[in-house]
Each structure stands twice: as C-alpha cells, then as structure tokens.
Amino acid sequence: MDRARGLDIRPEDVATEEKRSQLTVCVVGLGRMGLPTACLCAKAGFRVIGADIKPDVVKDVNSGAAPFEEPGLAELLASVVRAGRLRATTDVRQATSEADVIRIVVATPIDEQKRPDYGPITRACREVGFGMRPGSLVLVESTVGPGMTETLLREELERASGLKAGEDFGLAYSPIRATSGRVLKDLASYPRVLGALDERSLEAAKAFLSVLTSGGVVVVSNIRTAEAVKLFENIYRDVALALTNELAHFCEEAGVDFLEAARAANTQPYCHLLKPGLVGGHIPKDPYLLFARAEELGVKLRLAQTARKVNDDVVRRILRLAREALRECGKSLRRAKVAILGVSYKADVKNPAGSKTAELVEALRRRCKSVVVWDPFYTRAELEAMGYPAALSLTEALSGADCIIIAVGHARFRELDPRALRGLVAQRAAIVDAAGVVDPARARGHGLAYRGLGRPKA
C-alpha cells in the first residue's frame, strides 16, 4: 500500500494549482456544508472524492446537479464535475483509501431527549479507518462536544485502521463557520480555527487550509479548544437572542416598539440587540452538545441553559399573541383557521433544518380548527413531504384565514399589502408578526387586529 502524503503537506506542496492537483482529498458527508466544502476544494485544484451514504446524493453530484439549493453551488458543482476534479461515491472505504487528506463533515444530530447522537459520525470514522492509508491527514470539521475528537473519534479511527494518531496518521479539528444562504462565501473568506493532536498534524492541516480561505488560519493550542470555539460562538448568539426575546416581551407590555428601541440602542458601539423571533438552524442544537459535556464534567451552565429555555418559549408567546389578536376580533383560537407563512429556519433561504415552524404547527394543530402552511421557497409537495398541511399558493393559504402568523421574515412577506389581505382573509381577521416585517399602523389601519413580537399593543 502506497503511503498517503497528507501528513507531510507543507506550504510549498500546495503553493500552485498544479501542485495541488497531485493531492487527493476525500470529503466524507455531502450535506449542506460538506458538498460546498468539496466543491471549493476542487475549485482550488485538488482532486476530490466526495463520499456519502445516500445513493441519490451521489447520483446527483456525479451528474453535476446540486441536491439542494445554495447560492452559487449549482454552477460551481457543474463546473468542477465537468472539469473532472470532483466525483462522488457511496464507498467510503474505497474513497479514503485513495485520499491524502480526509475531511469529515458529518452532522451530529440531537435525539428526542436532546442528547447528542454521535452514531453517524462514529460510523463515518469507522469506515474512514477501514480505508485510510498510513500518512493520511484526517481533518474533522463536524460540530462535536469538546473532547470528542481526541477520545471517541480518535479511538474509532485507530481501532478500525490499526494505525496510531500522531504517528501513522495526522489528526486535526477545524469547525466549519458558515451559514445557509452564504456557505460558499463564508467558507472562502472566514478565518479557520484549527487545533491538532500534535505539531506535525498542525503544520500539515494549516498548510492545507491556508489555500482554501482568504481569512487565514487561527491556531489554538489543542483540539478541545477548537471544538469549544464553534459551540461558544453559537451559544453566545443564543444568549444574545434570549436577551432580545425577553426585552421584546417587556416592550409588548410596556407600549415600546422594540425594533425602534433596538435601532437606537445599536448606535452605541458596545450594544448589539438582535431582532426577536423564532430561533432556528444549528443554534438550538449546538448548546446541547456543550450541555452534555458539561454534565459529564459536573459543570452547571446556568445562563446558557436559561437562554435556551427562553428561546424555546417563543413558540408559546406566539400562541398567546394569536389568542389575544383573535380575541380582539371576537374569535377564539379553537375555532380559527390559521395560516402560517414560512418554514425555513431563516429568511430568504431554502433550508428547513432546525426550523421552529414545525413546533409551532404542531402546537396549533392541537389548539385550533385548521392550520395551513405556505412558503415561497417550497412546492406544496415539498411541504407535505415534511409533514406540513400545505397550501398550493399564498392566495389559497390566506383565503378565509382568521389569523395569519408570519414565522419567517422572507422578503416576499415584506411585500404583503394589508389592504389586499382584507379581500382574502375572513371578516375580522388577525395578523401575528413574529418576524418584524409588517408595519403595525398599516395593518391596523386596514382593519386587521395586529400583534407582533416586541411590538406594542394597540
């Protein structure tokens, strides 16, 4: 078996596209972060093999068709596949046996008890171990709890391969710092945080990553620190959102418009109040990775845990606002038809992963006469496949609705005309703005009962 070159990479080995073309990179996991990672690697000149357990994803990639929407991805994927720089396979072992650098980008889900499920990434590491050659550099990029790479994942790699990390193969960790809707831009420009098992792994991983981002590489002293950085970033945002949601609640009762107050407060350089609302994406998931590790260490993360509870409570607040608005119309939630607009986890992105709309819909199904969902980024079939009671069009969703809940601030919803809505919805209808996209005065001026997160009551 030929020795892989990943552990011996130095800056001069990746200085030109021609030299990079002599190295093979395997990206394990072709999801929303893994596939863009593979494409950018191929764009830089590396030979890239993408490995994924889903045959349909592999088929799409090999045909040059993106299996999901992400700005710029379809064009880039078609280009690198056409150039012969990227191919995909379901055979992880075979792919890693050909690779010099192995990048693991497999998600860590949360189970029903909100405990991290390391099964998917553990199985991926086992397959990597069975295939990888001595001299390989393994770069873990999945979000995991601090200590998981050096213990659980390292042990799986060593057991399956019969090789020793730090001697026979390199091991490093660098979390992906990107968000849907701008993944390619973020991956190509954000600084990469990097920690490694030993100096040799660190130097090889730093040389490799340095050619893939214009933001440079931020080296930390060990892998545990690098793992913590990613979690700290999202927990910081979670805490900030919790503060925002609490202040917004105060504003609703105090007759203060939170959005106006926040704009003014944010002119102070040290203040950065966010917009209140449903928190989606990886932010609700990542804290639980840290909570699980903290529990093992006997550490209480009181503030972070309270913040998560505050943000989870927003769904109940939206239900309360809906009841209030309907009561103003002389109606009850139980007898109402409710139209929910938006299922993505954030505005103007087609990505439902981590969206809180599903929780909102489930709560409403138990409390009202009927619920219907619409989102401009999804077809009715796509929404129904996700378990939503979907409308064919916005007009159908709004027709006869007693209450409209705007769950996501898509630009399309900013264009809603309260005057036009009056011709579609039921007589004496309400609107609950959880995304801050509707002018309360205009809505009320056209006869709609209005409630909004952080917006004063009439």
mmCIF file of N, CA and C in Angstrom, residues 249-258 454-457:
data_model
loop_
_atom_site.group_PDB
_atom_site.id
_atom_site.type_symbol
_atom_site.label_atom_id
_atom_site.label_comp_id
_atom_site.label_asym_id
_atom_site.label_seq_id
_atom_site.Cartn_x
_atom_site.Cartn_y
_atom_site.Cartn_z
ATOM 1 N N HIS A 249 -40.451 40.980 24.874
ATOM 2 C CA HIS A 249 -41.650 40.676 25.662
ATOM 3 C C HIS A 249 -42.012 41.862 26.561
ATOM 4 N N PHE A 250 -41.005 42.435 27.185
ATOM 5 C CA PHE A 250 -41.234 43.620 28.013
ATOM 6 C C PHE A 250 -41.846 44.747 27.180
ATOM 7 N N CYS A 251 -41.315 44.936 25.987
ATOM 8 C CA CYS A 251 -41.796 46.028 25.130
ATOM 9 C C CYS A 251 -43.263 45.852 24.749
ATOM 10 N N GLU A 252 -43.670 44.622 24.526
ATOM 11 C CA GLU A 252 -45.067 44.362 24.175
ATOM 12 C C GLU A 252 -46.005 44.868 25.268
ATOM 13 N N GLU A 253 -45.609 44.654 26.512
ATOM 14 C CA GLU A 253 -46.462 45.045 27.636
ATOM 15 C C GLU A 253 -46.289 46.511 28.013
ATOM 16 N N ALA A 254 -45.103 47.070 27.729
ATOM 17 C CA ALA A 254 -44.801 48.437 28.164
ATOM 18 C C ALA A 254 -45.170 49.490 27.125
ATOM 19 N N GLY A 255 -45.647 49.056 25.959
ATOM 20 C CA GLY A 255 -46.011 50.027 24.930
ATOM 21 C C GLY A 255 -44.814 50.613 24.211
ATOM 22 N N VAL A 256 -43.709 49.859 24.152
ATOM 23 C CA VAL A 256 -42.485 50.292 23.474
ATOM 24 C C VAL A 256 -42.286 49.436 22.229
ATOM 25 N N ASP A 257 -41.890 50.075 21.134
ATOM 26 C CA ASP A 257 -41.579 49.311 19.924
ATOM 27 C C ASP A 257 -40.131 48.847 20.033
ATOM 28 N N PHE A 258 -39.933 47.550 20.212
ATOM 29 C CA PHE A 258 -38.586 47.033 20.419
ATOM 30 C C PHE A 258 -37.680 47.332 19.228
ATOM 31 N N GLY A 454 -42.332 41.964 20.247
ATOM 32 C CA GLY A 454 -41.654 43.222 20.545
ATOM 33 C C GLY A 454 -42.397 44.462 20.111
ATOM 34 N N ARG A 455 -43.625 44.316 19.620
ATOM 35 C CA ARG A 455 -44.386 45.476 19.156
ATOM 36 C C ARG A 455 -45.470 45.809 20.184
ATOM 37 N N PRO A 456 -45.652 47.095 20.471
ATOM 38 C CA PRO A 456 -46.647 47.486 21.491
ATOM 39 C C PRO A 456 -48.062 47.137 21.052
ATOM 40 N N LYS A 457 -48.888 46.810 22.034
ATOM 41 C CA LYS A 457 -50.287 46.532 21.741
ATOM 42 C C LYS A 457 -51.002 47.853 21.465
#
